[in-house]
CSV table of C-alpha atoms in Angstrom, one decimal:
chain,number,residue,atom,x,y,z
A,1158,ASP,CA,0.0,0.0,0.0
A,1159,SER,CA,2.9,2.4,0.6
A,1160,ILE,CA,4.5,1.9,-2.9
A,1161,ASP,CA,3.9,4.6,-5.5
A,1162,VAL,CA,4.2,3.5,-9.1
A,1163,CYS,CA,5.0,6.6,-11.2
A,1164,ILE,CA,5.0,6.8,-15.0
A,1165,PRO,CA,6.1,10.0,-16.6
A,1166,ALA,CA,3.7,11.6,-19.0
A,1167,ASP,CA,6.4,12.8,-21.3
A,1168,LYS,CA,5.7,12.0,-25.0
A,1169,LYS,CA,9.0,10.1,-25.3
A,1170,THR,CA,8.0,7.5,-22.7
A,1171,VAL,CA,5.5,4.7,-22.6
A,1172,LEU,CA,2.0,6.2,-22.1
A,1173,PRO,CA,1.4,8.0,-25.4
A,1174,ARG,CA,2.3,4.8,-27.2
A,1175,HIS,CA,0.7,1.3,-26.6
A,1176,THR,CA,-0.1,0.3,-23.0
A,1177,GLY,CA,-2.2,-2.6,-21.7
A,1178,ILE,CA,-3.9,-2.5,-18.3
A,1179,LEU,CA,-4.7,-6.0,-17.2
A,1180,GLY,CA,-6.3,-7.5,-14.1
A,1181,THR,CA,-9.1,-9.6,-12.7
A,1182,THR,CA,-12.6,-8.4,-11.9
A,1183,GLY,CA,-12.4,-5.9,-9.1
A,1184,GLY,CA,-8.6,-5.7,-9.4
A,1185,GLY,CA,-8.6,-1.9,-9.9
A,1186,LYS,CA,-8.4,-1.5,-13.7
A,1187,SER,CA,-11.1,1.2,-13.8
A,1188,THR,CA,-9.7,3.0,-10.8
A,1189,THR,CA,-6.3,3.0,-12.4
A,1190,VAL,CA,-7.7,4.3,-15.7
A,1191,SER,CA,-9.6,7.1,-14.0
A,1192,GLY,CA,-6.6,8.1,-12.0
A,1193,LEU,CA,-4.5,8.2,-15.2
A,1194,ILE,CA,-7.1,10.3,-17.0
A,1195,ASP,CA,-7.0,12.8,-14.2
A,1196,GLN,CA,-3.2,13.1,-14.6
A,1197,PHE,CA,-3.4,13.3,-18.4
A,1198,GLN,CA,-5.7,16.3,-18.1
A,1199,LYS,CA,-3.3,18.0,-15.7
A,1200,GLU,CA,-0.5,17.4,-18.2
A,1201,GLY,CA,-2.5,19.0,-21.1
A,1202,ILE,CA,-3.1,15.6,-22.8
A,1203,ALA,CA,-6.3,15.1,-24.8
A,1204,THR,CA,-8.0,11.8,-23.7
A,1205,ILE,CA,-10.5,9.8,-25.8
A,1206,LEU,CA,-12.1,6.9,-23.9
A,1207,ILE,CA,-14.2,4.2,-25.6
A,1208,ASP,CA,-16.5,3.1,-22.8
A,1209,THR,CA,-18.4,-0.2,-23.4
A,1210,GLU,CA,-20.4,-0.2,-20.2
A,1211,GLY,CA,-20.8,3.5,-19.5
A,1212,GLU,CA,-19.0,3.1,-16.2
A,1213,TYR,CA,-16.7,6.1,-16.8
A,1214,THR,CA,-19.6,8.6,-17.5
A,1215,PRO,CA,-19.7,9.8,-13.9
A,1216,MET,CA,-16.1,10.8,-13.8
A,1217,ASP,CA,-17.0,14.5,-13.5
A,1218,LYS,CA,-18.5,13.7,-10.1
A,1219,ALA,CA,-16.4,13.2,-6.9
A,1220,THR,CA,-16.6,9.6,-5.5
A,1221,GLU,CA,-19.2,8.9,-2.9
A,1222,GLU,CA,-17.7,5.5,-1.8
A,1223,GLU,CA,-16.6,5.7,1.8
A,1224,ASN,CA,-13.7,3.3,1.3
A,1225,MET,CA,-12.4,5.3,-1.6
A,1226,LYS,CA,-12.7,8.5,0.4
A,1227,LYS,CA,-10.7,6.9,3.2
A,1228,LEU,CA,-8.0,5.7,0.9
A,1229,LEU,CA,-7.7,9.1,-0.8
A,1230,SER,CA,-7.5,10.8,2.6
A,1231,ASN,CA,-4.6,8.5,3.6
A,1232,ARG,CA,-2.8,9.8,0.6
A,1233,GLY,CA,-3.6,13.4,1.2
A,1234,ILE,CA,-6.0,13.7,-1.8
A,1235,GLU,CA,-9.3,15.4,-1.8
A,1236,PRO,CA,-12.1,13.6,-3.8
A,1237,HIS,CA,-12.9,15.5,-7.0
A,1238,GLY,CA,-14.4,15.0,-10.3
A,1239,ILE,CA,-12.6,15.4,-13.6
A,1240,LYS,CA,-13.4,18.6,-15.4
A,1241,ASN,CA,-14.1,19.4,-19.1
A,1242,ILE,CA,-15.7,16.0,-19.8
A,1243,LYS,CA,-18.0,15.5,-22.8
A,1244,VAL,CA,-19.9,12.2,-23.4
A,1245,TYR,CA,-20.9,11.1,-26.9
A,1246,HIS,CA,-23.3,8.2,-27.6
A,1247,PRO,CA,-24.6,6.6,-30.8
A,1248,PHE,CA,-27.7,8.1,-32.5
A,1249,GLY,CA,-30.8,6.5,-31.1
A,1250,ARG,CA,-29.0,4.9,-28.1
A,1251,GLU,CA,-29.2,5.9,-24.5
A,1252,THR,CA,-26.3,7.1,-22.4
A,1253,ARG,CA,-25.6,6.3,-18.7
A,1254,ALA,CA,-24.3,9.9,-18.2
A,1255,ASP,CA,-26.1,12.0,-15.7
A,1256,LYS,CA,-28.3,14.8,-17.1
A,1257,SER,CA,-25.9,17.4,-15.7
A,1258,THR,CA,-23.0,15.9,-17.7
A,1259,PRO,CA,-22.6,17.5,-21.2
A,1260,SER,CA,-23.5,14.8,-23.8
A,1261,SER,CA,-24.6,14.6,-27.4
A,1262,GLU,CA,-25.5,12.0,-30.0
A,1263,PHE,CA,-23.2,11.2,-33.0
A,1264,ASN,CA,-23.5,9.3,-36.2
A,1265,LEU,CA,-21.0,8.3,-38.9
A,1266,LYS,CA,-20.2,8.9,-42.5
A,1267,PHE,CA,-19.7,5.7,-44.4
A,1268,SER,CA,-17.2,7.5,-46.6
A,1269,ASN,CA,-14.9,7.8,-43.6
A,1270,LEU,CA,-14.5,4.0,-43.5
A,1271,SER,CA,-12.0,2.3,-45.8
A,1272,PRO,CA,-13.8,-0.4,-47.9
A,1273,TYR,CA,-11.2,-2.9,-46.6
A,1274,ALA,CA,-12.0,-2.0,-43.0
A,1275,ALA,CA,-15.7,-2.2,-43.7
A,1276,ALA,CA,-15.3,-5.6,-45.3
A,1277,ASP,CA,-13.2,-6.8,-42.4
A,1278,ILE,CA,-15.8,-5.6,-39.8
A,1279,LEU,CA,-18.7,-7.2,-41.8
A,1280,GLY,CA,-16.8,-10.5,-42.0
A,1281,LEU,CA,-17.3,-10.8,-45.8
A,1282,THR,CA,-16.4,-14.1,-47.4
A,1283,GLU,CA,-14.0,-14.0,-50.4
A,1284,ALA,CA,-16.9,-14.2,-52.9
A,1285,GLN,CA,-18.8,-11.4,-51.0
A,1286,PHE,CA,-15.7,-9.3,-50.8
A,1287,SER,CA,-15.2,-9.6,-54.5
A,1288,ARG,CA,-18.7,-8.4,-55.1
A,1289,PHE,CA,-18.4,-5.6,-52.5
A,1290,ILE,CA,-15.4,-4.2,-54.3
A,1291,LYS,CA,-17.2,-4.4,-57.6
A,1292,ILE,CA,-20.1,-2.3,-56.3
A,1293,TYR,CA,-17.7,0.1,-54.5
A,1294,ASP,CA,-15.9,0.7,-57.8
A,1295,ALA,CA,-19.2,1.1,-59.6
A,1296,ALA,CA,-20.3,3.7,-57.0
A,1297,LYS,CA,-17.2,5.8,-57.7
A,1298,LEU,CA,-18.0,5.8,-61.4
A,1299,ILE,CA,-21.7,6.5,-60.9
A,1300,LEU,CA,-20.8,9.6,-58.7
A,1301,ARG,CA,-18.7,10.8,-61.6
A,1302,ASP,CA,-21.3,10.0,-64.2
A,1303,LEU,CA,-24.0,12.0,-62.4
A,1304,GLY,CA,-21.6,14.9,-61.7
A,1305,ILE,CA,-21.8,14.5,-57.9
A,1306,TYR,CA,-18.1,13.9,-57.3
A,1307,PRO,CA,-15.5,15.0,-58.2
A,1308,ASN,CA,-16.0,18.5,-59.7
A,1309,LYS,CA,-13.2,20.4,-61.4
A,1310,GLN,CA,-11.8,21.6,-58.1
A,1311,GLN,CA,-11.8,18.1,-56.7
A,1312,GLN,CA,-10.0,16.3,-59.5
A,1313,ASN,CA,-6.6,16.2,-57.7
A,1314,GLU,CA,-8.2,15.2,-54.4
A,1315,ALA,CA,-9.9,12.2,-56.2
A,1316,LEU,CA,-6.6,11.2,-57.9
A,1317,GLU,CA,-4.9,11.1,-54.5
A,1318,TYR,CA,-7.5,8.9,-52.9
A,1319,ASP,CA,-6.1,5.9,-51.1
A,1320,GLU,CA,-8.7,3.2,-50.6
A,1321,PHE,CA,-6.5,1.5,-48.0
A,1322,GLU,CA,-6.6,4.7,-45.9
A,1323,SER,CA,-10.2,5.8,-46.0
A,1324,GLY,CA,-13.5,5.6,-47.9
A,1325,TYR,CA,-14.2,7.4,-51.1
A,1326,PRO,CA,-15.8,10.9,-50.7
A,1327,HIS,CA,-19.6,11.0,-51.0
A,1328,ILE,CA,-20.1,7.2,-51.1
A,1329,THR,CA,-22.9,6.2,-48.7
A,1330,LEU,CA,-24.1,2.9,-47.4
A,1331,SER,CA,-27.5,3.4,-49.1
A,1332,LEU,CA,-25.8,4.0,-52.4
A,1333,LEU,CA,-23.9,0.7,-52.2
A,1334,ILE,CA,-27.1,-1.2,-51.1
A,1335,ASP,CA,-29.0,0.3,-54.1
A,1336,ILE,CA,-26.3,-0.8,-56.5
A,1337,ALA,CA,-26.2,-4.3,-55.1
A,1338,GLY,CA,-30.0,-4.4,-55.3
A,1339,LEU,CA,-30.0,-3.3,-58.9
A,1340,VAL,CA,-27.4,-6.0,-59.8
A,1341,LEU,CA,-29.5,-8.6,-58.1
A,1342,GLU,CA,-32.5,-7.3,-60.0
A,1343,LYS,CA,-30.6,-7.7,-63.2
A,1344,ILE,CA,-29.5,-11.4,-62.7
A,1345,SER,CA,-32.6,-12.7,-60.7
A,1346,VAL,CA,-35.8,-13.4,-62.6
A,1347,GLY,CA,-38.8,-11.7,-61.1
A,1348,PHE,CA,-36.8,-9.8,-58.5
A,1349,GLU,CA,-37.5,-6.1,-58.2
A,1350,TRP,CA,-35.4,-3.7,-56.2
A,1351,ASN,CA,-37.0,-0.5,-54.7
A,1352,VAL,CA,-34.3,2.1,-55.1
A,1353,HIS,CA,-33.8,4.3,-51.9
A,1354,THR,CA,-31.2,6.8,-53.2
A,1355,ASP,CA,-32.9,9.8,-54.9
A,1356,PHE,CA,-30.1,10.6,-57.4
A,1357,ILE,CA,-29.9,6.9,-58.4
A,1358,ARG,CA,-33.7,6.8,-58.9
A,1359,GLN,CA,-33.5,9.9,-61.1
A,1360,GLY,CA,-30.5,8.7,-63.0
A,1361,LYS,CA,-31.3,5.0,-63.3
A,1362,GLY,CA,-31.0,5.1,-67.1
A,1363,THR,CA,-27.5,6.8,-66.8
A,1364,ILE,CA,-26.1,4.1,-64.5
A,1365,ALA,CA,-27.5,1.1,-66.4
A,1366,LYS,CA,-24.1,0.6,-68.2
A,1367,ARG,CA,-22.4,0.5,-64.8
A,1368,ILE,CA,-24.8,-2.1,-63.5
A,1369,GLU,CA,-24.2,-4.2,-66.7
A,1370,VAL,CA,-20.5,-4.2,-66.1
A,1371,VAL,CA,-20.8,-5.3,-62.4
A,1372,THR,CA,-23.1,-8.3,-63.3
A,1373,LYS,CA,-20.6,-9.8,-65.8
A,1374,GLY,CA,-19.1,-13.0,-64.3
A,1375,THR,CA,-21.0,-12.6,-61.0
A,1376,ASP,CA,-24.3,-14.3,-61.6
A,1377,SER,CA,-24.6,-16.1,-58.3
A,1378,GLU,CA,-27.8,-14.9,-56.7
A,1379,THR,CA,-26.9,-16.5,-53.4
A,1380,SER,CA,-23.7,-14.5,-52.9
A,1381,TRP,CA,-25.4,-11.2,-53.9
A,1382,LYS,CA,-28.3,-11.9,-51.5
A,1383,ALA,CA,-25.8,-12.7,-48.7
A,1384,LEU,CA,-23.9,-9.4,-49.4
A,1385,LEU,CA,-27.2,-7.4,-49.4
A,1386,CYS,CA,-28.1,-9.1,-46.1
A,1387,LYS,CA,-24.9,-8.0,-44.5
A,1388,LEU,CA,-25.1,-4.5,-45.8
A,1389,GLY,CA,-28.7,-4.3,-44.7
A,1390,ARG,CA,-27.7,-5.4,-41.2
A,1391,LEU,CA,-25.2,-2.6,-41.1
A,1392,ASN,CA,-27.8,-0.1,-42.4
A,1393,ARG,CA,-30.2,-1.1,-39.7
A,1394,THR,CA,-27.9,0.3,-37.1
A,1395,LYS,CA,-29.0,3.7,-38.4
A,1396,MET,CA,-25.5,4.9,-37.7
A,1397,PHE,CA,-24.5,6.1,-41.2
A,1398,ASP,CA,-25.1,9.1,-43.4
A,1399,ARG,CA,-28.0,10.7,-41.6
A,1400,GLU,CA,-29.3,14.1,-42.7
A,1401,ASP,CA,-29.0,15.7,-39.2
A,1402,ASP,CA,-25.2,15.5,-39.7
A,1403,LYS,CA,-24.0,14.9,-36.2
A,1404,ASP,CA,-20.6,13.7,-37.2
A,1405,ILE,CA,-17.9,13.2,-34.6
A,1406,PRO,CA,-16.2,16.5,-34.0
A,1407,TYR,CA,-12.7,15.2,-34.3
A,1408,ASN,CA,-11.0,18.6,-34.0
A,1409,LYS,CA,-12.6,19.1,-30.6
A,1410,LEU,CA,-11.4,15.7,-29.3
A,1411,ILE,CA,-7.7,16.6,-29.6
A,1412,LYS,CA,-7.9,19.9,-27.7
A,1413,ALA,CA,-5.5,20.0,-24.7
A,1414,GLY,CA,-7.0,18.8,-21.5
A,1415,THR,CA,-10.3,17.6,-23.0
A,1416,VAL,CA,-11.8,14.2,-21.9
A,1417,SER,CA,-14.1,12.7,-24.5
A,1418,ILE,CA,-16.1,9.6,-23.5
A,1419,PHE,CA,-17.8,7.5,-26.1
A,1420,ASP,CA,-20.5,5.7,-24.3
A,1421,LEU,CA,-21.4,2.4,-26.1
A,1422,SER,CA,-23.2,0.8,-23.2
A,1423,ASP,CA,-26.5,0.8,-25.1
A,1424,SER,CA,-25.2,-0.3,-28.5
A,1425,ASP,CA,-25.6,-4.0,-27.6
A,1426,SER,CA,-23.6,-4.8,-30.7
A,1427,THR,CA,-19.9,-5.6,-31.3
A,1428,LEU,CA,-20.5,-4.6,-34.9
A,1429,ILE,CA,-21.4,-1.1,-33.9
A,1430,ASN,CA,-18.6,-0.9,-31.4
A,1431,ASN,CA,-16.0,-2.0,-34.0
A,1432,ILE,CA,-17.4,0.5,-36.5
A,1433,VAL,CA,-17.1,3.3,-34.0
A,1434,ILE,CA,-13.5,2.3,-33.1
A,1435,ALA,CA,-12.5,2.2,-36.8
A,1436,ASN,CA,-14.0,5.6,-37.4
A,1437,LEU,CA,-12.5,7.1,-34.3
A,1438,LEU,CA,-9.0,5.8,-34.9
A,1439,ARG,CA,-9.0,7.0,-38.5
A,1440,GLY,CA,-10.6,10.3,-37.8
A,1441,VAL,CA,-8.4,11.2,-34.9
A,1442,GLN,CA,-5.3,10.2,-36.9
A,1443,GLN,CA,-6.3,12.6,-39.7
A,1444,VAL,CA,-6.9,15.6,-37.5
A,1445,GLN,CA,-3.8,14.9,-35.4
A,1446,GLU,CA,-1.6,14.7,-38.5
A,1447,ALA,CA,-3.0,18.2,-39.5
A,1448,ALA,CA,-2.4,19.5,-36.0
A,1449,TYR,CA,1.1,18.1,-36.0
A,1450,GLU,CA,1.9,19.9,-39.3
A,1451,ASP,CA,0.4,23.1,-37.9
A,1452,ALA,CA,2.5,22.8,-34.7
A,1453,ILE,CA,5.7,22.3,-36.7
A,1454,THR,CA,4.9,25.4,-38.8
A,1455,LYS,CA,4.5,27.4,-35.6
A,1456,SER,CA,7.5,25.8,-33.9
A,1457,ILE,CA,5.4,24.5,-31.0
A,1458,SER,CA,4.7,21.0,-29.6
A,1459,PRO,CA,1.5,19.3,-30.8
A,1460,THR,CA,-1.0,18.3,-28.1
A,1461,PRO,CA,-0.5,14.6,-27.1
A,1462,VAL,CA,-3.5,12.4,-27.5
A,1463,VAL,CA,-4.3,9.2,-25.6
A,1464,ILE,CA,-7.0,6.8,-26.8
A,1465,ILE,CA,-8.3,4.3,-24.3
A,1466,ILE,CA,-10.3,1.2,-25.4
A,1467,GLU,CA,-12.1,-0.2,-22.4
A,1468,GLU,CA,-12.7,-4.0,-22.4
A,1469,ALA,CA,-10.7,-4.3,-25.6
A,1470,HIS,CA,-11.1,-8.1,-25.7
A,1471,GLU,CA,-14.9,-7.6,-26.3
A,1472,PHE,CA,-14.1,-6.4,-29.8
A,1473,LEU,CA,-12.4,-9.6,-30.7
A,1474,SER,CA,-14.5,-12.5,-32.0
A,1475,LYS,CA,-13.8,-16.0,-30.6
A,1476,GLU,CA,-13.4,-17.2,-34.2
A,1477,ARG,CA,-10.6,-14.7,-35.0
A,1478,ILE,CA,-8.9,-15.2,-31.6
A,1479,ASN,CA,-8.8,-19.0,-32.2
A,1480,LYS,CA,-7.1,-18.4,-35.6
A,1481,MET,CA,-4.3,-16.3,-34.0
A,1482,SER,CA,-1.7,-17.6,-31.6
A,1483,ASN,CA,-1.3,-14.2,-29.9
A,1484,LEU,CA,-4.2,-12.1,-28.7
A,1485,PHE,CA,-2.1,-9.0,-28.9
A,1486,GLU,CA,-1.8,-9.5,-32.7
A,1487,GLN,CA,-5.5,-9.1,-32.9
A,1488,VAL,CA,-5.5,-6.0,-30.7
A,1489,ALA,CA,-2.8,-4.6,-33.1
A,1490,ARG,CA,-5.1,-5.4,-36.0
A,1491,ILE,CA,-7.8,-3.2,-34.4
A,1492,ALA,CA,-5.2,-0.4,-34.1
A,1493,ARG,CA,-4.2,-0.7,-37.8
A,1494,ARG,CA,-7.8,0.1,-38.8
A,1495,GLY,CA,-7.1,3.6,-37.7
A,1496,ARG,CA,-4.1,4.1,-39.8
C-alpha cells in the first residue's frame, strides 16, 4: 500500500504509445484508468475513452464511496471530479451519463471508412468481398457520371484517394445497397429492387451501363443476396449518413485537457462498437496529422492524444482469436484500422 508506481507523461516515454492495463474483476483497472485520465488532463493531454459499459460517464463527479474517500484521505488527496468532460453516444441509443454531464449523439459517414476496414468488420467471405469491391468501384464511377463527385476543383483530391486509408468521398451505405440491389434485379428473374437513393432513382438510365459491367461474371444470386443481407444489417444500425449531420467533432477531441467519453453501453452490438472504433481511430489520426503539421509550422509541440479502449477483448470474436496464436496481434489489428 505504501508503494507509488509513477510513470512520466512525457511523450518520449510509454503512455502516449501502446499500453495494456490487465487485471481480474475488481482488481482496480477502472480506478487506475480514471486516475491516469485525471493526470493526463493536468498534463494537457487530450484523452479519448471508448467506454463499453458507461462506467466512466460519472467521472465528472467526486466519488461517494466511503472506502475510496478513506484511501484518498490517507494519501492526502481530496475527492474531486474530472473537469471538461464530454460524453458522446450513438444516435438513437441511451447514455448512462447524468443529465448534468454534457453529452450529445453522434452518427458516422460511411465515406470515412476504408472499404477494406468495412469488409473486415462485416466479415465478408471471399466471394462477398469480390462483389463488394465491384459495387464500390461502380459507385465511384456513378458519382462521376452523375456529376456529384469530383468536380473540377476536386480532381486532384480524387486522384490522391487511397482506398486502404479511407473511404471514397460521397459514397454512402445506401448507395452501395442500391447498386447491389439493382445488380440482383438484373440477374434474378422476377426480383424487383426498390431504389432508396434519390439521385440513383432519377439517373437510373444513366447508370445502367455500370450495373451491366458489375453483373458480368458474377451471376450467383446466393452471394449477392448474402452481401445485401450484411449491408442491410449494417444499415439497420442507423449509424450512417443521416441528414442531421452529427458527425464526430474530431478537432474538438484533440484539444489540450479535454476528456471525451464514447458511451457504447446501449449499443448492444460488437458490430457497432467496431465501426465506432475504426472511425474514431482513423478520424483522430487525420486531425492529429494536420495538428502536427500546424504545430511544426508554428515551432510548438502538438497536443499529445491518448485513446483508451475499455474492455478491448470484447471487440475480438472468438473465431478470430482462435485463428491467431497471440491475442495482442488481434489488438494490433484493431489499431491498424485507424491508420
